[in-house]
PDB file of N, CA and C in Angstrom:
ATOM      1  N   MET S   1     -18.846 -22.423   7.479  1.00 52.00           N
ATOM      2  CA  MET S   1     -18.370 -21.063   7.474  1.00 52.00           C
ATOM      3  C   MET S   1     -16.885 -21.042   7.822  1.00 52.00           C
ATOM      4  N   ALA S   2     -16.091 -20.289   7.107  1.00 65.00           N
ATOM      5  CA  ALA S   2     -14.653 -20.184   7.345  1.00 65.00           C
ATOM      6  C   ALA S   2     -14.374 -19.135   8.419  1.00 65.00           C
ATOM      7  N   THR S   3     -13.305 -19.359   9.179  1.00 78.00           N
ATOM      8  CA  THR S   3     -12.873 -18.423  10.200  1.00 78.00           C
ATOM      9  C   THR S   3     -11.545 -17.820   9.783  1.00 78.00           C
ATOM     10  N   LEU S   4     -11.401 -16.511   9.989  1.00 84.00           N
ATOM     11  CA  LEU S   4     -10.159 -15.826   9.674  1.00 84.00           C
ATOM     12  C   LEU S   4      -9.074 -16.301  10.628  1.00 84.00           C
ATOM     13  N   THR S   5      -7.954 -16.780  10.103  1.00 88.00           N
ATOM     14  CA  THR S   5      -6.818 -17.198  10.921  1.00 88.00           C
ATOM     15  C   THR S   5      -5.541 -16.629  10.328  1.00 88.00           C
ATOM     16  N   GLY S   6      -4.520 -16.587  11.133  1.00 89.00           N
ATOM     17  CA  GLY S   6      -3.217 -16.123  10.701  1.00 89.00           C
ATOM     18  C   GLY S   6      -2.155 -17.083  11.195  1.00 89.00           C
ATOM     19  N   VAL S   7      -0.912 -16.761  10.902  1.00 92.00           N
ATOM     20  CA  VAL S   7       0.211 -17.572  11.343  1.00 92.00           C
ATOM     21  C   VAL S   7       1.183 -16.659  12.075  1.00 92.00           C
ATOM     22  N   THR S   8       1.637 -17.103  13.253  1.00 91.00           N
ATOM     23  CA  THR S   8       2.594 -16.316  14.020  1.00 91.00           C
ATOM     24  C   THR S   8       3.982 -16.432  13.402  1.00 91.00           C
ATOM     25  N   PHE S   9       4.900 -15.631  13.873  1.00 93.00           N
ATOM     26  CA  PHE S   9       6.280 -15.673  13.395  1.00 93.00           C
ATOM     27  C   PHE S   9       6.874 -17.064  13.602  1.00 93.00           C
ATOM     28  N   GLY S  10       6.443 -17.738  14.664  1.00 95.00           N
ATOM     29  CA  GLY S  10       6.923 -19.083  14.971  1.00 95.00           C
ATOM     30  C   GLY S  10       6.212 -20.182  14.204  1.00 95.00           C
ATOM     31  N   GLY S  11       5.256 -19.827  13.354  1.00 95.00           N
ATOM     32  CA  GLY S  11       4.565 -20.810  12.533  1.00 95.00           C
ATOM     33  C   GLY S  11       3.301 -21.394  13.148  1.00 95.00           C
ATOM     34  N   LYS S  12       2.883 -20.900  14.291  1.00 95.00           N
ATOM     35  CA  LYS S  12       1.666 -21.400  14.922  1.00 95.00           C
ATOM     36  C   LYS S  12       0.441 -20.677  14.363  1.00 95.00           C
ATOM     37  N   THR S  13      -0.671 -21.403  14.275  1.00 94.00           N
ATOM     38  CA  THR S  13      -1.922 -20.812  13.812  1.00 94.00           C
ATOM     39  C   THR S  13      -2.489 -19.924  14.908  1.00 94.00           C
ATOM     40  N   TRP S  14      -2.994 -18.749  14.498  1.00 92.00           N
ATOM     41  CA  TRP S  14      -3.548 -17.767  15.434  1.00 92.00           C
ATOM     42  C   TRP S  14      -4.865 -17.253  14.875  1.00 92.00           C
ATOM     43  N   THR S  15      -5.878 -17.195  15.726  1.00 93.00           N
ATOM     44  CA  THR S  15      -7.180 -16.661  15.333  1.00 93.00           C
ATOM     45  C   THR S  15      -7.390 -15.327  16.034  1.00 93.00           C
ATOM     46  N   PRO S  16      -7.381 -14.222  15.297  1.00 95.00           N
ATOM     47  CA  PRO S  16      -7.620 -12.916  15.918  1.00 95.00           C
ATOM     48  C   PRO S  16      -9.060 -12.803  16.419  1.00 95.00           C
ATOM     49  N   LYS S  17      -9.214 -12.155  17.565  1.00 95.00           N
ATOM     50  CA  LYS S  17     -10.541 -11.901  18.128  1.00 95.00           C
ATOM     51  C   LYS S  17     -10.682 -10.396  18.280  1.00 95.00           C
ATOM     52  N   PHE S  18     -11.685  -9.859  17.636  1.00 96.00           N
ATOM     53  CA  PHE S  18     -11.863  -8.416  17.527  1.00 96.00           C
ATOM     54  C   PHE S  18     -12.756  -7.869  18.637  1.00 96.00           C
ATOM     55  N   ALA S  19     -12.436  -6.654  19.115  1.00 97.00           N
ATOM     56  CA  ALA S  19     -13.214  -5.992  20.168  1.00 97.00           C
ATOM     57  C   ALA S  19     -14.631  -5.733  19.671  1.00 97.00           C
ATOM     58  N   GLN S  20     -15.612  -6.215  20.419  1.00 96.00           N
ATOM     59  CA  GLN S  20     -17.015  -6.047  20.066  1.00 96.00           C
ATOM     60  C   GLN S  20     -17.674  -4.959  20.905  1.00 96.00           C
ATOM     61  N   GLU S  21     -17.485  -5.056  22.220  1.00 96.00           N
ATOM     62  CA  GLU S  21     -18.084  -4.067  23.114  1.00 96.00           C
ATOM     63  C   GLU S  21     -17.357  -4.050  24.446  1.00 96.00           C
ATOM     64  N   ILE S  22     -17.648  -3.006  25.224  1.00 97.00           N
ATOM     65  CA  ILE S  22     -17.082  -2.827  26.551  1.00 97.00           C
ATOM     66  C   ILE S  22     -18.244  -2.635  27.515  1.00 97.00           C
ATOM     67  N   ASP S  23     -18.232  -3.363  28.611  1.00 97.00           N
ATOM     68  CA  ASP S  23     -19.290  -3.262  29.614  1.00 97.00           C
ATOM     69  C   ASP S  23     -19.118  -1.947  30.375  1.00 97.00           C
ATOM     70  N   LYS S  24     -19.992  -0.982  30.114  1.00 94.00           N
ATOM     71  CA  LYS S  24     -19.848   0.348  30.721  1.00 94.00           C
ATOM     72  C   LYS S  24     -20.106   0.329  32.223  1.00 94.00           C
ATOM     73  N   ASP S  25     -20.782  -0.707  32.720  1.00 94.00           N
ATOM     74  CA  ASP S  25     -21.016  -0.811  34.163  1.00 94.00           C
ATOM     75  C   ASP S  25     -19.762  -1.259  34.907  1.00 94.00           C
ATOM     76  N   LYS S  26     -18.905  -2.020  34.243  1.00 97.00           N
ATOM     77  CA  LYS S  26     -17.662  -2.493  34.851  1.00 97.00           C
ATOM     78  C   LYS S  26     -16.505  -1.524  34.640  1.00 97.00           C
ATOM     79  N   CYS S  27     -16.511  -0.820  33.523  1.00 97.00           N
ATOM     80  CA  CYS S  27     -15.389   0.043  33.139  1.00 97.00           C
ATOM     81  C   CYS S  27     -15.194   1.181  34.147  1.00 97.00           C
ATOM     82  N   ILE S  28     -13.932   1.403  34.528  1.00 96.00           N
ATOM     83  CA  ILE S  28     -13.609   2.495  35.458  1.00 96.00           C
ATOM     84  C   ILE S  28     -12.955   3.678  34.744  1.00 96.00           C
ATOM     85  N   GLY S  29     -12.790   3.572  33.423  1.00 96.00           N
ATOM     86  CA  GLY S  29     -12.240   4.680  32.636  1.00 96.00           C
ATOM     87  C   GLY S  29     -10.786   4.981  32.920  1.00 96.00           C
ATOM     88  N   CYS S  30     -10.006   3.965  33.270  1.00 97.00           N
ATOM     89  CA  CYS S  30      -8.600   4.177  33.634  1.00 97.00           C
ATOM     90  C   CYS S  30      -7.731   4.532  32.427  1.00 97.00           C
ATOM     91  N   GLY S  31      -8.131   4.118  31.219  1.00 96.00           N
ATOM     92  CA  GLY S  31      -7.402   4.461  30.006  1.00 96.00           C
ATOM     93  C   GLY S  31      -6.251   3.539  29.655  1.00 96.00           C
ATOM     94  N   ARG S  32      -6.030   2.482  30.427  1.00 97.00           N
ATOM     95  CA  ARG S  32      -4.926   1.557  30.134  1.00 97.00           C
ATOM     96  C   ARG S  32      -5.078   0.925  28.761  1.00 97.00           C
ATOM     97  N   CYS S  33      -6.299   0.538  28.426  1.00 97.00           N
ATOM     98  CA  CYS S  33      -6.551  -0.116  27.142  1.00 97.00           C
ATOM     99  C   CYS S  33      -6.301   0.845  25.979  1.00 97.00           C
ATOM    100  N   MET S  34      -6.668   2.086  26.145  1.00 97.00           N
ATOM    101  CA  MET S  34      -6.474   3.072  25.085  1.00 97.00           C
ATOM    102  C   MET S  34      -4.977   3.311  24.854  1.00 97.00           C
ATOM    103  N   LYS S  35      -4.198   3.278  25.918  1.00 97.00           N
ATOM    104  CA  LYS S  35      -2.752   3.490  25.794  1.00 97.00           C
ATOM    105  C   LYS S  35      -2.072   2.321  25.091  1.00 97.00           C
ATOM    106  N   VAL S  36      -2.570   1.106  25.296  1.00 97.00           N
ATOM    107  CA  VAL S  36      -1.935  -0.069  24.708  1.00 97.00           C
ATOM    108  C   VAL S  36      -2.363  -0.295  23.257  1.00 97.00           C
ATOM    109  N   CYS S  37      -3.495   0.261  22.855  1.00 97.00           N
ATOM    110  CA  CYS S  37      -3.997   0.081  21.485  1.00 97.00           C
ATOM    111  C   CYS S  37      -3.310   1.074  20.555  1.00 97.00           C
ATOM    112  N   GLY S  38      -2.647   0.548  19.542  1.00 94.00           N
ATOM    113  CA  GLY S  38      -1.945   1.400  18.597  1.00 94.00           C
ATOM    114  C   GLY S  38      -2.742   1.736  17.351  1.00 94.00           C
ATOM    115  N   TYR S  39      -4.050   1.412  17.353  1.00 97.00           N
ATOM    116  CA  TYR S  39      -4.849   1.568  16.140  1.00 97.00           C
ATOM    117  C   TYR S  39      -6.057   2.489  16.302  1.00 97.00           C
ATOM    118  N   SER S  40      -6.089   3.267  17.359  1.00 96.00           N
ATOM    119  CA  SER S  40      -7.159   4.250  17.614  1.00 96.00           C
ATOM    120  C   SER S  40      -8.551   3.632  17.550  1.00 96.00           C
ATOM    121  N   VAL S  41      -8.707   2.477  18.167  1.00 98.00           N
ATOM    122  CA  VAL S  41      -9.989   1.778  18.199  1.00 98.00           C
ATOM    123  C   VAL S  41     -10.884   2.329  19.309  1.00 98.00           C
ATOM    124  N   LEU S  42     -10.277   2.788  20.396  1.00 98.00           N
ATOM    125  CA  LEU S  42     -11.018   3.137  21.610  1.00 98.00           C
ATOM    126  C   LEU S  42     -11.088   4.640  21.842  1.00 98.00           C
ATOM    127  N   ASP S  43     -12.091   5.038  22.644  1.00 97.00           N
ATOM    128  CA  ASP S  43     -12.246   6.441  23.002  1.00 97.00           C
ATOM    129  C   ASP S  43     -12.953   6.525  24.350  1.00 97.00           C
ATOM    130  N   LEU S  44     -12.632   7.549  25.125  1.00 95.00           N
ATOM    131  CA  LEU S  44     -13.314   7.797  26.393  1.00 95.00           C
ATOM    132  C   LEU S  44     -14.569   8.622  26.135  1.00 95.00           C
ATOM    133  N   LYS S  45     -15.689   8.184  26.686  1.00 94.00           N
ATOM    134  CA  LYS S  45     -16.956   8.910  26.553  1.00 94.00           C
ATOM    135  C   LYS S  45     -17.509   9.199  27.937  1.00 94.00           C
ATOM    136  N   ALA S  46     -18.140  10.351  28.057  1.00 93.00           N
ATOM    137  CA  ALA S  46     -18.716  10.773  29.330  1.00 93.00           C
ATOM    138  C   ALA S  46     -20.117  10.201  29.519  1.00 93.00           C
ATOM    139  N   LEU S  47     -20.437   9.878  30.785  1.00 92.00           N
ATOM    140  CA  LEU S  47     -21.768   9.411  31.169  1.00 92.00           C
ATOM    141  C   LEU S  47     -22.359  10.375  32.180  1.00 92.00           C
ATOM    142  N   ASN S  48     -23.674  10.587  32.104  1.00 89.00           N
ATOM    143  CA  ASN S  48     -24.344  11.399  33.113  1.00 89.00           C
ATOM    144  C   ASN S  48     -24.815  10.506  34.266  1.00 89.00           C
ATOM    145  N   GLU S  49     -25.545  11.076  35.217  1.00 88.00           N
ATOM    146  CA  GLU S  49     -26.002  10.317  36.390  1.00 88.00           C
ATOM    147  C   GLU S  49     -26.932   9.167  36.044  1.00 88.00           C
ATOM    148  N   GLU S  50     -27.656   9.279  34.928  1.00 88.00           N
ATOM    149  CA  GLU S  50     -28.583   8.227  34.507  1.00 88.00           C
ATOM    150  C   GLU S  50     -27.880   7.113  33.734  1.00 88.00           C
ATOM    151  N   GLY S  51     -26.574   7.244  33.499  1.00 88.00           N
ATOM    152  CA  GLY S  51     -25.823   6.242  32.757  1.00 88.00           C
ATOM    153  C   GLY S  51     -25.941   6.382  31.254  1.00 88.00           C
ATOM    154  N   GLU S  52     -26.389   7.558  30.790  1.00 89.00           N
ATOM    155  CA  GLU S  52     -26.518   7.828  29.356  1.00 89.00           C
ATOM    156  C   GLU S  52     -25.282   8.577  28.881  1.00 89.00           C
ATOM    157  N   PHE S  53     -24.882   8.320  27.635  1.00 90.00           N
ATOM    158  CA  PHE S  53     -23.733   9.016  27.077  1.00 90.00           C
ATOM    159  C   PHE S  53     -24.055  10.489  26.869  1.00 90.00           C
ATOM    160  N   VAL S  54     -23.089  11.341  27.161  1.00 89.00           N
ATOM    161  CA  VAL S  54     -23.221  12.788  27.052  1.00 89.00           C
ATOM    162  C   VAL S  54     -22.517  13.242  25.780  1.00 89.00           C
ATOM    163  N   GLU S  55     -23.227  13.978  24.942  1.00 84.00           N
ATOM    164  CA  GLU S  55     -22.638  14.468  23.692  1.00 84.00           C
ATOM    165  C   GLU S  55     -21.812  15.727  23.918  1.00 84.00           C
ATOM    166  N   ASP S  56     -22.361  16.678  24.649  1.00 78.00           N
ATOM    167  CA  ASP S  56     -21.667  17.945  24.903  1.00 78.00           C
ATOM    168  C   ASP S  56     -21.235  17.982  26.362  1.00 78.00           C
ATOM    169  N   GLU S  57     -19.973  17.682  26.605  1.00 75.00           N
ATOM    170  CA  GLU S  57     -19.467  17.587  27.974  1.00 75.00           C
ATOM    171  C   GLU S  57     -19.458  18.927  28.693  1.00 75.00           C
ATOM    172  N   ASP S  58     -19.468  20.025  27.963  1.00 74.00           N
ATOM    173  CA  ASP S  58     -19.447  21.348  28.581  1.00 74.00           C
ATOM    174  C   ASP S  58     -20.819  21.746  29.126  1.00 74.00           C
ATOM    175  N   ASP S  59     -21.891  21.264  28.497  1.00 69.00           N
ATOM    176  CA  ASP S  59     -23.243  21.672  28.871  1.00 69.00           C
ATOM    177  C   ASP S  59     -23.897  20.785  29.927  1.00 69.00           C
ATOM    178  N   GLU S  60     -23.487  19.534  30.024  1.00 71.00           N
ATOM    179  CA  GLU S  60     -24.148  18.603  30.937  1.00 71.00           C
ATOM    180  C   GLU S  60     -23.200  18.163  32.044  1.00 71.00           C
ATOM    181  N   GLU S  61     -23.795  17.733  33.161  1.00 85.00           N
ATOM    182  CA  GLU S  61     -22.989  17.226  34.255  1.00 85.00           C
ATOM    183  C   GLU S  61     -22.543  15.810  33.959  1.00 85.00           C
ATOM    184  N   ILE S  62     -21.280  15.574  34.213  1.00 88.00           N
ATOM    185  CA  ILE S  62     -20.690  14.273  33.936  1.00 88.00           C
ATOM    186  C   ILE S  62     -20.504  13.524  35.248  1.00 88.00           C
ATOM    187  N   GLU S  63     -20.996  12.302  35.271  1.00 90.00           N
ATOM    188  CA  GLU S  63     -20.816  11.440  36.434  1.00 90.00           C
ATOM    189  C   GLU S  63     -19.449  10.767  36.380  1.00 90.00           C
ATOM    190  N   ARG S  64     -19.121  10.212  35.210  1.00 92.00           N
ATOM    191  CA  ARG S  64     -17.836   9.535  35.021  1.00 92.00           C
ATOM    192  C   ARG S  64     -17.598   9.309  33.533  1.00 92.00           C
ATOM    193  N   LYS S  65     -16.407   8.834  33.202  1.00 94.00           N
ATOM    194  CA  LYS S  65     -16.079   8.502  31.816  1.00 94.00           C
ATOM    195  C   LYS S  65     -15.789   7.008  31.713  1.00 94.00           C
ATOM    196  N   VAL S  66     -16.176   6.449  30.575  1.00 97.00           N
ATOM    197  CA  VAL S  66     -15.928   5.035  30.299  1.00 97.00           C
ATOM    198  C   VAL S  66     -15.370   4.894  28.891  1.00 97.00           C
ATOM    199  N   MET S  67     -14.733   3.775  28.648  1.00 97.00           N
ATOM    200  CA  MET S  67     -14.167   3.496  27.335  1.00 97.00           C
ATOM    201  C   MET S  67     -15.242   2.892  26.435  1.00 97.00           C
ATOM    202  N   VAL S  68     -15.173   3.226  25.141  1.00 97.00           N
ATOM    203  CA  VAL S  68     -16.078   2.650  24.142  1.00 97.00           C
ATOM    204  C   VAL S  68     -15.255   2.228  22.920  1.00 97.00           C
ATOM    205  N   VAL S  69     -15.788   1.261  22.175  1.00 97.00           N
ATOM    206  CA  VAL S  69     -15.172   0.845  20.919  1.00 97.00           C
ATOM    207  C   VAL S  69     -15.660   1.849  19.874  1.00 97.00           C
ATOM    208  N   ALA S  70     -14.859   2.864  19.608  1.00 97.00           N
ATOM    209  CA  ALA S  70     -15.270   3.973  18.748  1.00 97.00           C
ATOM    210  C   ALA S  70     -15.113   3.652  17.263  1.00 97.00           C
ATOM    211  N   THR S  71     -14.028   2.986  16.897  1.00 97.00           N
ATOM    212  CA  THR S  71     -13.790   2.644  15.489  1.00 97.00           C
ATOM    213  C   THR S  71     -13.416   1.162  15.384  1.00 97.00           C
ATOM    214  N   PRO S  72     -14.416   0.283  15.450  1.00 96.00           N
ATOM    215  CA  PRO S  72     -14.143  -1.162  15.426  1.00 96.00           C
ATOM    216  C   PRO S  72     -13.469  -1.621  14.143  1.00 96.00           C
ATOM    217  N   GLU S  73     -13.629  -0.870  13.060  1.00 96.00           N
ATOM    218  CA  GLU S  73     -13.010  -1.256  11.792  1.00 96.00           C
ATOM    219  C   GLU S  73     -11.485  -1.163  11.834  1.00 96.00           C
ATOM    220  N   ASN S  74     -10.928  -0.475  12.833  1.00 97.00           N
ATOM    221  CA  ASN S  74      -9.473  -0.366  12.975  1.00 97.00           C
ATOM    222  C   ASN S  74      -8.868  -1.505  13.792  1.00 97.00           C
ATOM    223  N   CYS S  75      -9.692  -2.293  14.463  1.00 97.00           N
ATOM    224  CA  CYS S  75      -9.213  -3.358  15.344  1.00 97.00           C
ATOM    225  C   CYS S  75      -8.523  -4.459  14.541  1.00 97.00           C
ATOM    226  N   ILE S  76      -7.349  -4.914  15.026  1.00 95.00           N
ATOM    227  CA  ILE S  76      -6.619  -5.990  14.358  1.00 95.00           C
ATOM    228  C   ILE S  76      -6.790  -7.326  15.074  1.00 95.00           C
ATOM    229  N   GLY S  77      -7.506  -7.337  16.191  1.00 95.00           N
ATOM    230  CA  GLY S  77      -7.806  -8.585  16.884  1.00 95.00           C
ATOM    231  C   GLY S  77      -6.719  -9.104  17.795  1.00 95.00           C
ATOM    232  N   CYS S  78      -5.844  -8.247  18.275  1.00 95.00           N
ATOM    233  CA  CYS S  78      -4.719  -8.685  19.117  1.00 95.00           C
ATOM    234  C   CYS S  78      -5.121  -8.945  20.572  1.00 95.00           C
ATOM    235  N   GLU S  79      -6.229  -8.381  21.011  1.00 96.00           N
ATOM    236  CA  GLU S  79      -6.766  -8.509  22.366  1.00 96.00           C
ATOM    237  C   GLU S  79      -5.877  -7.901  23.451  1.00 96.00           C
ATOM    238  N   ALA S  80      -4.971  -7.002  23.086  1.00 97.00           N
ATOM    239  CA  ALA S  80      -4.119  -6.345  24.078  1.00 97.00           C
ATOM    240  C   ALA S  80      -4.963  -5.539  25.063  1.00 97.00           C
ATOM    241  N   CYS S  81      -6.022  -4.920  24.570  1.00 97.00           N
ATOM    242  CA  CYS S  81      -6.909  -4.117  25.425  1.00 97.00           C
ATOM    243  C   CYS S  81      -7.524  -4.976  26.530  1.00 97.00           C
ATOM    244  N   SER S  82      -7.944  -6.157  26.178  1.00 97.00           N
ATOM    245  CA  SER S  82      -8.576  -7.053  27.137  1.00 97.00           C
ATOM    246  C   SER S  82      -7.577  -7.582  28.161  1.00 97.00           C
ATOM    247  N   ARG S  83      -6.377  -7.864  27.717  1.00 97.00           N
ATOM    248  CA  ARG S  83      -5.363  -8.401  28.621  1.00 97.00           C
ATOM    249  C   ARG S  83      -4.931  -7.385  29.668  1.00 97.00           C
ATOM    250  N   ILE S  84      -4.949  -6.099  29.328  1.00 98.00           N
ATOM    251  CA  ILE S  84      -4.491  -5.078  30.278  1.00 98.00           C
ATOM    252  C   ILE S  84      -5.628  -4.545  31.156  1.00 98.00           C
ATOM    253  N   CYS S  85      -6.868  -4.825  30.788  1.00 98.00           N
ATOM    254  CA  CYS S  85      -8.031  -4.309  31.521  1.00 98.00           C
ATOM    255  C   CYS S  85      -8.126  -4.925  32.922  1.00 98.00           C
ATOM    256  N   PRO S  86      -8.113  -4.082  33.975  1.00 97.00           N
ATOM    257  CA  PRO S  86      -8.192  -4.620  35.337  1.00 97.00           C
ATOM    258  C   PRO S  86      -9.591  -5.077  35.737  1.00 97.00           C
ATOM    259  N   LYS S  87     -10.614  -4.743  34.967  1.00 97.00           N
ATOM    260  CA  LYS S  87     -12.000  -5.067  35.328  1.00 97.00           C
ATOM    261  C   LYS S  87     -12.659  -6.089  34.403  1.00 97.00           C
ATOM    262  N   ASN S  88     -11.927  -6.620  33.427  1.00 97.00           N
ATOM    263  CA  ASN S  88     -12.461  -7.636  32.512  1.00 97.00           C
ATOM    264  C   ASN S  88     -13.748  -7.157  31.835  1.00 97.00           C
ATOM    265  N   CYS S  89     -13.666  -6.013  31.197  1.00 96.00           N
ATOM    266  CA  CYS S  89     -14.828  -5.356  30.594  1.00 96.00           C
ATOM    267  C   CYS S  89     -15.114  -5.763  29.153  1.00 96.00           C
ATOM    268  N   TYR S  90     -14.166  -6.373  28.481  1.00 97.00           N
ATOM    269  CA  TYR S  90     -14.238  -6.557  27.026  1.00 97.00           C
ATOM    270  C   TYR S  90     -14.937  -7.829  26.587  1.00 97.00           C
ATOM    271  N   THR S  91     -15.590  -7.716  25.433  1.00 97.00           N
ATOM    272  CA  THR S  91     -16.137  -8.853  24.710  1.00 97.00           C
ATOM    273  C   THR S  91     -15.458  -8.854  23.342  1.00 97.00           C
ATOM    274  N   HIS S  92     -14.853  -9.979  22.991  1.00 96.00           N
ATOM    275  CA  HIS S  92     -14.177 -10.142  21.702  1.00 96.00           C
ATOM    276  C   HIS S  92     -14.806 -11.306  20.952  1.00 96.00           C
ATOM    277  N   ALA S  93     -14.694 -11.281  19.630  1.00 95.00           N
ATOM    278  CA  ALA S  93     -15.189 -12.376  18.796  1.00 95.00           C
ATOM    279  C   ALA S  93     -14.311 -12.529  17.575  1.00 95.00           C
ATOM    280  N   ALA S  94     -14.198 -13.784  17.131  1.00 93.00           N
ATOM    281  CA  ALA S  94     -13.468 -14.070  15.898  1.00 93.00           C
ATOM    282  C   ALA S  94     -14.332 -13.652  14.716  1.00 93.00           C
ATOM    283  N   LEU S  95     -13.690 -13.341  13.612  1.00 85.00           N
ATOM    284  CA  LEU S  95     -14.402 -12.949  12.400  1.00 85.00           C
ATOM    285  C   LEU S  95     -14.728 -14.198  11.594  1.00 85.00           C
ATOM    286  N   ASN S  96     -16.003 -14.438  11.357  1.00 75.00           N
ATOM    287  CA  ASN S  96     -16.432 -15.568  10.539  1.00 75.00           C
ATOM    288  C   ASN S  96     -16.832 -15.057   9.183  1.00 75.00           C
ATOM    289  N   ASN S  97     -16.300 -15.655   8.135  1.00 58.00           N
ATOM    290  CA  ASN S  97     -16.612 -15.257   6.770  1.00 58.00           C
ATOM    291  C   ASN S  97     -17.699 -16.143   6.194  1.00 58.00           C
TER     292      ASN S  97
END
């Protein structure tokens, strides 16, 4: 199976690793990763007391907010989100063709 690779400006081989998921138990919802991502991959979602995602934030009580990979198809595999995360919440994987 082939792996997607690229070449850096300096000529070195680089393998992008794409955001797969975020551990909602570790995430503190600080938003640092969302600010560093320029491709609208991430979004803050509300959780209730049972740890379930809340669809209508106005109708239900919110315990806290966590980050989710909302549009994984926009990810370019730079891993900037993971590098800035203070809680090491991210799982990334290379794309195998």
